[in-house]
Coordinates of C-alpha atoms and ligand atoms in Angstrom, one line a residue:
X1 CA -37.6 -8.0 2.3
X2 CA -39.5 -5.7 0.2
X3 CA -38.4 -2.0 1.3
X4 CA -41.2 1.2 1.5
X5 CA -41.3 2.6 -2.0
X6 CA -41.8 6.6 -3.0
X7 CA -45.1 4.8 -5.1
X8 CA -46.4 4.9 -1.0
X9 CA -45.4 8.3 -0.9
X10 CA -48.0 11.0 -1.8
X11 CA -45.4 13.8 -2.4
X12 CA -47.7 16.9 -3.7
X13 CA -46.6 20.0 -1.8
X14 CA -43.9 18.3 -0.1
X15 CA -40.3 19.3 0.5
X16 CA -38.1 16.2 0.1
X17 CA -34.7 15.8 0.6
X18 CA -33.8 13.2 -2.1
X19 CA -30.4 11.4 -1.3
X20 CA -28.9 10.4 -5.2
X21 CA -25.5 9.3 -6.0
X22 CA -23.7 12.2 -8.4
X23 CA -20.4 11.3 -7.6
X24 CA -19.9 10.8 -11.4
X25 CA -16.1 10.8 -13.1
X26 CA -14.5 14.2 -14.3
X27 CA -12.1 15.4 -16.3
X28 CA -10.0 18.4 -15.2
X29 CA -8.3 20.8 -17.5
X30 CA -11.5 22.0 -18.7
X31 CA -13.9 21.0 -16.0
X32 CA -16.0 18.4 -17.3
X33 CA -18.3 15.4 -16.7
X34 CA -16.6 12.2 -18.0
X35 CA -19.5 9.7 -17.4
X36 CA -23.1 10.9 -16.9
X37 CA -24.7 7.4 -15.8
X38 CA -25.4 7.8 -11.9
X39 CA -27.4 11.5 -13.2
X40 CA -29.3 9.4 -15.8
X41 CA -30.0 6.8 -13.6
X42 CA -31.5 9.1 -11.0
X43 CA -34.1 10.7 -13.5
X44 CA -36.8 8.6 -13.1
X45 CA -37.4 9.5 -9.4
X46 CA -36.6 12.7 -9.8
X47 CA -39.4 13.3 -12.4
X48 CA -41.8 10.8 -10.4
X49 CA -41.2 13.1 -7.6
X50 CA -41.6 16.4 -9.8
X51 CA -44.7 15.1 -11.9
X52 CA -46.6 14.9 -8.1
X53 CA -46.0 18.1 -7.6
X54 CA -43.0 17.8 -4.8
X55 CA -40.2 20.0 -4.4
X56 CA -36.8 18.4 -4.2
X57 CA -33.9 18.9 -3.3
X58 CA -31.0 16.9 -4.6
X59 CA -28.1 15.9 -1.9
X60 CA -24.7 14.2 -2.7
X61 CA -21.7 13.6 -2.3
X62 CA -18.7 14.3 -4.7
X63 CA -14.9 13.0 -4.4
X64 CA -13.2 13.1 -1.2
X65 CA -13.3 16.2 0.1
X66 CA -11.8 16.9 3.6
X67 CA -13.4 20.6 4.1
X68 CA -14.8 22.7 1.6
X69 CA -13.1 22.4 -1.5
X70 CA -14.7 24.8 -5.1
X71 CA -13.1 22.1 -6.6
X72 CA -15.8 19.7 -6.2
X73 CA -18.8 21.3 -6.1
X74 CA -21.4 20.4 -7.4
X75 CA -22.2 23.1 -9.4
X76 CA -21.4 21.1 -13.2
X77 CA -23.1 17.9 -11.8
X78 CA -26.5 20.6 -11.1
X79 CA -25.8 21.6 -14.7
X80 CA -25.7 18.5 -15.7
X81 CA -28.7 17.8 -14.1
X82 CA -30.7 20.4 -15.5
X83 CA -30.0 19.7 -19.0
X84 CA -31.4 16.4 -18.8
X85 CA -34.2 17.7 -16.6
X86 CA -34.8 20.1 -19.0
X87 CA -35.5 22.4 -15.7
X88 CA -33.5 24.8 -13.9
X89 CA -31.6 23.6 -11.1
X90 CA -29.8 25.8 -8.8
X91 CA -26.8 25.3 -6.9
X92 CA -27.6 26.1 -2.9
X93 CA -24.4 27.6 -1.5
X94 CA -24.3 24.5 1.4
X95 CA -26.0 21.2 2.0
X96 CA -27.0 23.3 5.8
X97 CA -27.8 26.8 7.2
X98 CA -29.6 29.1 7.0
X99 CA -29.5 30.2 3.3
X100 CA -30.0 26.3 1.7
X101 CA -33.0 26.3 4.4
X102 CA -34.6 29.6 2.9
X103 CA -33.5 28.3 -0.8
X104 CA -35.4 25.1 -0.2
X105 CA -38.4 27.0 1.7
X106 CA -38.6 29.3 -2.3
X107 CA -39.3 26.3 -3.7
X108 CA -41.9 25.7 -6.3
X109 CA -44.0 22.5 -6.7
X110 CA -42.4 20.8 -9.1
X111 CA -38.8 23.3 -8.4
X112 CA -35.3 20.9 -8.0
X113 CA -32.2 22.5 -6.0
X114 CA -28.9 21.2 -6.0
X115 CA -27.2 20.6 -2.5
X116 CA -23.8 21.8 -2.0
X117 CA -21.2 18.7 -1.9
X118 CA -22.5 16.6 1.5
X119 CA -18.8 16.0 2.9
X120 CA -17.7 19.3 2.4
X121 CA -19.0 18.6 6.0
X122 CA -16.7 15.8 8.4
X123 CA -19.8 15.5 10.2
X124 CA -21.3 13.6 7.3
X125 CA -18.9 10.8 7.6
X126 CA -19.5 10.0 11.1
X127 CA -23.2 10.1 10.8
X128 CA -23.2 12.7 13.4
X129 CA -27.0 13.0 14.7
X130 CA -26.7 16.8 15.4
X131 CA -25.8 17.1 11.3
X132 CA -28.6 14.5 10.2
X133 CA -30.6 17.1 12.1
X134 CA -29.4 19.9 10.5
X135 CA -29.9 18.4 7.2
X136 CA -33.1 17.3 7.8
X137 CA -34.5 20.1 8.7
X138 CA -37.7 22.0 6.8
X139 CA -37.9 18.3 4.9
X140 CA -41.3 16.5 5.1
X141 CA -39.9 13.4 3.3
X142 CA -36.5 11.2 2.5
X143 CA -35.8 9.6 -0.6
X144 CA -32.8 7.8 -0.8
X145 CA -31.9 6.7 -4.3
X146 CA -28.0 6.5 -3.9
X147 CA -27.5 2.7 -4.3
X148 CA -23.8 3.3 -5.0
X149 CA -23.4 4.9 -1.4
X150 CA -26.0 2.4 0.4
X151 CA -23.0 0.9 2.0
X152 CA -22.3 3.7 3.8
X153 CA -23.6 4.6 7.1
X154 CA -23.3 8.4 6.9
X155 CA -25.8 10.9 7.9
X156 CA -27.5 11.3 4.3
X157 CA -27.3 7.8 3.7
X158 CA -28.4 6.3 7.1
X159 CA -28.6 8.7 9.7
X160 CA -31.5 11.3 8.1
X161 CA -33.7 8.1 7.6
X162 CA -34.5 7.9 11.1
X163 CA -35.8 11.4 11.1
X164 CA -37.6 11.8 8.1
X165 CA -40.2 9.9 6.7
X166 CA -37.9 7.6 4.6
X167 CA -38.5 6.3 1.1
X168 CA -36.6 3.8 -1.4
X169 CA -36.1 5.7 -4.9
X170 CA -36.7 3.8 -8.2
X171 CA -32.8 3.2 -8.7
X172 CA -32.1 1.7 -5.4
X173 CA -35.1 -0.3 -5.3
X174 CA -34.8 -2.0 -8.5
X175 CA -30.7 -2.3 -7.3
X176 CA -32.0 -4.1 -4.4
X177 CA -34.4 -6.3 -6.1
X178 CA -31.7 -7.6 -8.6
X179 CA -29.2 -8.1 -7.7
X180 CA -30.7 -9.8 -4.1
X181 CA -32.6 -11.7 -6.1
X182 CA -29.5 -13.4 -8.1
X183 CA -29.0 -15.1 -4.2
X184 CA -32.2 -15.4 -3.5
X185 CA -34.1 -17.0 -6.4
X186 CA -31.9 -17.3 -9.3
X187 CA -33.3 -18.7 -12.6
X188 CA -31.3 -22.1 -13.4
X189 CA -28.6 -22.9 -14.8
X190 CA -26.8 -19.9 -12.6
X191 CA -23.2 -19.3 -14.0
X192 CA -21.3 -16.6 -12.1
X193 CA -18.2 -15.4 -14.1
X194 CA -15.5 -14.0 -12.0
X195 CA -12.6 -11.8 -12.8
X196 CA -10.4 -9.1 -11.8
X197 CA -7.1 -8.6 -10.4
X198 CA -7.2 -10.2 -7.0
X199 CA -8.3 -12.9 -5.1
X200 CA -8.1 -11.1 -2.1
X201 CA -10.4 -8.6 -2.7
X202 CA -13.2 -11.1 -4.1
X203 CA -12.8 -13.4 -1.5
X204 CA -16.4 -13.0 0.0
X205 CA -18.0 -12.5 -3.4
X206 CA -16.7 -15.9 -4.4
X207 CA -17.9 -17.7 -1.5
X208 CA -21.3 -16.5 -1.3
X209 CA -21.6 -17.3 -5.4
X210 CA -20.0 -21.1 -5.2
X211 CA -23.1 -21.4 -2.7
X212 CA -25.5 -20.3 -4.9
X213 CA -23.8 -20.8 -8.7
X214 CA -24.5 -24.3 -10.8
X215 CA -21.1 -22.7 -12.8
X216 CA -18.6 -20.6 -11.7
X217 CA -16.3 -19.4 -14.6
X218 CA -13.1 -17.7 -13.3
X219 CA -10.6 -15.4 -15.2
X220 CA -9.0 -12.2 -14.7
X221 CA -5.9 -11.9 -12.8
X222 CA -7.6 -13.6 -9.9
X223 CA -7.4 -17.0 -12.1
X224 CA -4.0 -16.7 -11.8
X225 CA -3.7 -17.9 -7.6
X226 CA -6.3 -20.5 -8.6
X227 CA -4.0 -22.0 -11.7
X228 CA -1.3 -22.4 -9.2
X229 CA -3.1 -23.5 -6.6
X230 CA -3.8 -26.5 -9.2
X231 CA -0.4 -27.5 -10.2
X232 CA -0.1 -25.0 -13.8
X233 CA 2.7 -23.1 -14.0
X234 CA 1.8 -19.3 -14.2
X235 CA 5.7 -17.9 -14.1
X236 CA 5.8 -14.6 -13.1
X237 CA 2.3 -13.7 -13.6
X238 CA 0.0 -11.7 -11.3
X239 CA -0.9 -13.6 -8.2
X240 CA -1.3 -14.3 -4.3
X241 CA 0.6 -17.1 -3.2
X242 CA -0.9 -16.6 0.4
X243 CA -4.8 -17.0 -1.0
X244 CA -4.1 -20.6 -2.5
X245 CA -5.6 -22.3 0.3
X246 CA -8.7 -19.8 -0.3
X247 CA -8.7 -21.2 -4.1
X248 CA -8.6 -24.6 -3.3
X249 CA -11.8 -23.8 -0.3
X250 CA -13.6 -22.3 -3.1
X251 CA -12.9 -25.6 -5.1
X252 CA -13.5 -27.6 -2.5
X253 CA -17.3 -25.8 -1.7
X254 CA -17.8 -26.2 -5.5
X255 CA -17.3 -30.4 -5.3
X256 CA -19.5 -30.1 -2.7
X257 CA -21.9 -29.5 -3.6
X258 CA -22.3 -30.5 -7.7
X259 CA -21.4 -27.3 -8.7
X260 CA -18.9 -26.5 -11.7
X261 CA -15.8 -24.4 -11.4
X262 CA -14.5 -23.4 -14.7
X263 CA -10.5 -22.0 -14.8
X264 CA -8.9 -20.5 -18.0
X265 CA -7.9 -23.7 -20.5
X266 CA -5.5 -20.8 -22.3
X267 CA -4.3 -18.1 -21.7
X268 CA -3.0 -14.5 -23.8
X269 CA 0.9 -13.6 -22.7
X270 CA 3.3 -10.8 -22.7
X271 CA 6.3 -12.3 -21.9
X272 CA 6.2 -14.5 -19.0
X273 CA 3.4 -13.0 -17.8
X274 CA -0.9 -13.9 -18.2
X275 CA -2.7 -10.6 -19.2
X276 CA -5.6 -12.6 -20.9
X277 CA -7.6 -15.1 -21.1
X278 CA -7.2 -17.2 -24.2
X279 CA -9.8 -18.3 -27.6
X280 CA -10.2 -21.8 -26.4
X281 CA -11.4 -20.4 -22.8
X282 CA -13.6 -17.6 -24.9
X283 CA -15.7 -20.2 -26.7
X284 CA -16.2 -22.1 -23.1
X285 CA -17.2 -19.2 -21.1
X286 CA -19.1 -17.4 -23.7
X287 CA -20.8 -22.0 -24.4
X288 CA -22.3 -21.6 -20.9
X289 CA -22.8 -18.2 -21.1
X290 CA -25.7 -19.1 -24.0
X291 CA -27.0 -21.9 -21.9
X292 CA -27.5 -20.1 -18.8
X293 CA -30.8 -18.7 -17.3
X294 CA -29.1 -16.4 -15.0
X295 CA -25.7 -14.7 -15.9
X296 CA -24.1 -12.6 -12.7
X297 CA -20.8 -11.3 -14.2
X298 CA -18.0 -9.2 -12.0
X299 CA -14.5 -8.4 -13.1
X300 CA -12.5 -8.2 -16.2
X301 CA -11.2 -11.1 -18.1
X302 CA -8.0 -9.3 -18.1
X303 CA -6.0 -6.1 -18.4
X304 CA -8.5 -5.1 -20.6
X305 CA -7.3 -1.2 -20.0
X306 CA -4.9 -2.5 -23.0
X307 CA -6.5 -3.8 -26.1
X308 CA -4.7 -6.3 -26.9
X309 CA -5.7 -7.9 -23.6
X310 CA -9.4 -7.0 -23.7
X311 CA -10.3 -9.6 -25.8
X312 CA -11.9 -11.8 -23.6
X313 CA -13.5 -9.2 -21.3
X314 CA -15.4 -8.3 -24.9
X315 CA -15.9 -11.7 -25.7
X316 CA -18.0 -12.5 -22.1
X317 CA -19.8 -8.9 -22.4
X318 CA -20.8 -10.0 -26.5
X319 CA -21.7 -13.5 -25.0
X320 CA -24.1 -11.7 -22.5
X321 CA -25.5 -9.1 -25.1
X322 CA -26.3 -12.1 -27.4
X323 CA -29.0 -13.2 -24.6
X324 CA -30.7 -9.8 -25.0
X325 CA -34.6 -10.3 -25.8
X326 CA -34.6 -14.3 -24.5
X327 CA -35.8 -15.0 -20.9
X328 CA -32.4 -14.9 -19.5
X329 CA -31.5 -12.8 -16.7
X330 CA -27.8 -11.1 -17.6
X331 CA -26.6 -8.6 -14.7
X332 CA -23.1 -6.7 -14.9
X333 CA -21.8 -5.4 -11.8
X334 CA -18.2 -3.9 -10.4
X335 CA -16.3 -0.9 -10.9
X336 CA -14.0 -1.6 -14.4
X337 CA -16.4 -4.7 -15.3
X338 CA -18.9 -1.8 -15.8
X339 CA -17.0 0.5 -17.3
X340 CA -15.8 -2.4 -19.7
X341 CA -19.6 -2.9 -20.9
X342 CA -20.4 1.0 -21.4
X343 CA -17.2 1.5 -23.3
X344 CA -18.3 -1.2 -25.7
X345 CA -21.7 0.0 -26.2
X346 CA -23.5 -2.7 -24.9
X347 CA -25.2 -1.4 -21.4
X348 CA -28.5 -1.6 -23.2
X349 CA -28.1 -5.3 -24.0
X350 CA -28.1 -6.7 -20.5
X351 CA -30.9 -6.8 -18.1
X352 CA -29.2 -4.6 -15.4
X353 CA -25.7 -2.9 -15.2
X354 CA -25.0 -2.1 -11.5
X355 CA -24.5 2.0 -10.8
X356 CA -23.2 0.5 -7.2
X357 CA -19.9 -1.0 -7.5
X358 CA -18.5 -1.5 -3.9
X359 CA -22.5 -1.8 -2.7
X360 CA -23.1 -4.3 -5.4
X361 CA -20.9 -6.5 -4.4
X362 CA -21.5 -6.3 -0.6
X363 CA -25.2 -7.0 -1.3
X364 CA -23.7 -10.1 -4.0
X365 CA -21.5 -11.2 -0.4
X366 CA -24.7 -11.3 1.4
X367 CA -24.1 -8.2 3.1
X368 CA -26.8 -5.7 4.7
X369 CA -26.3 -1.8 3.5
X370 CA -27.2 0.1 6.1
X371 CA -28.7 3.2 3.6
X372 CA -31.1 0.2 3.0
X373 CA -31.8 -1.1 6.1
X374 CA -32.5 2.0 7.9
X375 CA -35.7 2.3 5.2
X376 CA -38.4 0.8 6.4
X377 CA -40.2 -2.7 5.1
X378 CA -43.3 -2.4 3.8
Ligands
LIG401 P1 -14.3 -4.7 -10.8 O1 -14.0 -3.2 -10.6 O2 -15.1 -4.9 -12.0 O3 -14.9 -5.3 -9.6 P2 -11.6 -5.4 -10.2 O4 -11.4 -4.1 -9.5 O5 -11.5 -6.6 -9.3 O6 -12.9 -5.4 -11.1 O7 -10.4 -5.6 -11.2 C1 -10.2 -4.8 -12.3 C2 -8.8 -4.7 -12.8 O8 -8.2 -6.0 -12.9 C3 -8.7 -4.1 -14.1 O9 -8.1 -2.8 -14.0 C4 -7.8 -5.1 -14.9 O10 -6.8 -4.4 -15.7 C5 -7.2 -5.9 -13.9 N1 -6.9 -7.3 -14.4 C6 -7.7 -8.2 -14.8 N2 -7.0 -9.3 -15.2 C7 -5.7 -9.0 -15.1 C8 -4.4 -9.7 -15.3 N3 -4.4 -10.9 -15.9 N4 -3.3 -9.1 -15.0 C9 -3.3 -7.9 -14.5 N5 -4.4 -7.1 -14.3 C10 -5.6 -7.7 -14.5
LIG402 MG1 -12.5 -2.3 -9.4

């Protein structure tokens, strides 16, 4: 499944509606941009875009807005934007109407306008065709390059690429390629490492992985259910009684078929309760770590939020860094397991750190994203 690419589109003197993910963390109290990644990661298309003399215009969404809300615009992601651009990049009043329309009409070759905030508009949500219209409209081309909303079938994820001509950025194709590629035709040895705080929530990640894995490494809170599921005692740690017959499936689909399940062999306290992984289980994640080909890792090793409980979520993402510049194939994905990586500086070490964090793992469960499927193959 290769999906069309913007290197098919020939975008001089066109007016494309370029769908990116900006819904990057602020702080409040001053306004201010926590985390500029998801801009960062967009600039490649943008510029690809703006170097063949397109026009684009940049849609998103931003929080959870239930109307229109001034409180998130998008007006200090667009300055954001336009900093690293090193262009200007005004802020259209709405994503719609007739103002945006005669904004985007003004545009130069090579010009970049901000949308207004997507789901300031309900509409967006429930991928209403009337509003895929609307937005649509005085576009030649679609680009979507919002891998972290590809799981979403809204209008500017899904719906406008069925009325457009519709394109795969540079972001969310090389997304796709990765990270289906861990499934599809992983390098061997394959060692998943698993973390986090639940079971429940990793359910489906962990069974598509113990088909695919030679190791599977589990920590994290998560560990926790599968500890007790095999006889140790875990007191009053984290866990999910009910998900214990899950653990031992998981288990059970490892034996199956030769693959290796690794639990924690020791474990970091406070009290009576497991917040860590422990040294011993360090050295043996970060051993197979060094002797794998392919390294997919999701979830902390614990409440790493706390230092002194973030020891062995450093030690797996020092274990991954080390494989920088060998033929290894090291991908981070999640929410906090990516935020874990950035904060210790080592983002540049691995081969790919997901943007997507729900859509990563849904493509990791073997799930289809809609904002990709609606593209077309090439
Ligand atoms: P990701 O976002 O990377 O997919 P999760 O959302 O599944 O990861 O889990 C992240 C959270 O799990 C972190 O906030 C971390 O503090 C918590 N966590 C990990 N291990 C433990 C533990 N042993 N006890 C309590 N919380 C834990
Ligand atoms: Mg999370």
């Amino acid at each position: 499944m290769a999906k069309r690419t913007i290197a098919a589109l020939d975008a001089k003197g066109k007016r494309v509606l370029v769908r990116v993910d900006f819904n990057v963390p602020v702080e409040t109290d001053p306004p201010r941009i926590a985390d500029d990644t998801r801009i960062r990661a967009a600039l490649p298309t943008i510029n690809a875009l703006r170097d063949q003399g397109a026009m684009v215009a940049l849609c998103s969404h931003f929080g959870r807005p239930t109307g229109p809300d001034r409180k998130l615009s998008l007006a200090l992601v667009a300055k954001r934007t336009a900093e690293l651009l090193g262009v200007p990049v005004p802020m259209a009043p709405d994503c719609v109407g007739p103002e945006t329309k005669q904004q985007i009409r003004s545009l130069k070759p090579g010009g970049v306008l901000m949308l207004e905030n997507v789901r300031f508009h309900p509409e967006e949500e429930k991928n209403d065709p009337a509003f895929a219209r609307e937005l649509a409209a005085g576009f030649d081309a679609y680009v979507n390059d919002a891998f972290g909303a590809a799981h979403r079938a809204h209008a500017s994820t899904e719906g406008v690429a069925h009325l457009l001509p519709a394109y795969a950025g540079l972001l969310l194709e090389k997304e796709v390629r990765v990270l289906t590629s861990l499934l599809d035709s992983p390098a061997r040895p394959f060692l998943a490492i698993i973390g986090g705080a639940k079971v429940s929530s990793k359910i489906d990640v962990l069974k598509s992985l113990v088909a695919k894995a030679d190791v599977l490494a589990i920590g994290g809170g998560m560990a926790n259910t599968f500890l007790a599921a095999t006889g140790t005692d875990i007191k009053a740690s984290l866990s999910e009684p009910d998900r214990e017959t899950d653990a031992r499936a998981i288990l059970d689909a490892a034996w199956k078929r030769g693959a290796e399940v690794l639990l924690p062999v020791d474990m970091r306290w406070s009290g009576d309760k497991i917040l860590d992984i422990g040294e011993e289980t360090e050295y043996l994640f970060a051993a197979q770590v060094a002797d794998a080909m392919t390294v997919f890792w999701n979830g902390p090793m614990g409440l790493f939020e706390q230092p002194a409980y973030a020891h062995g979520t450093e030690a797996i993402a020092r274990a991954m860094a080390q494989l920088s510049g060998s033929a290894a194939v090291t991908v981070v994905g999640g929410g906090e397991s990516v935020q874990a990586v950035e904060q210790l500086g080592l983002a540049g070490k691995m081969t790919h750190v997901s943007t997507g964090g729900g859509a990563a793992l849904e493509l990791i469960e073997g799930k289809r994203l809609p904002g990709v499927e609606a593209i077309p193959n090439v």
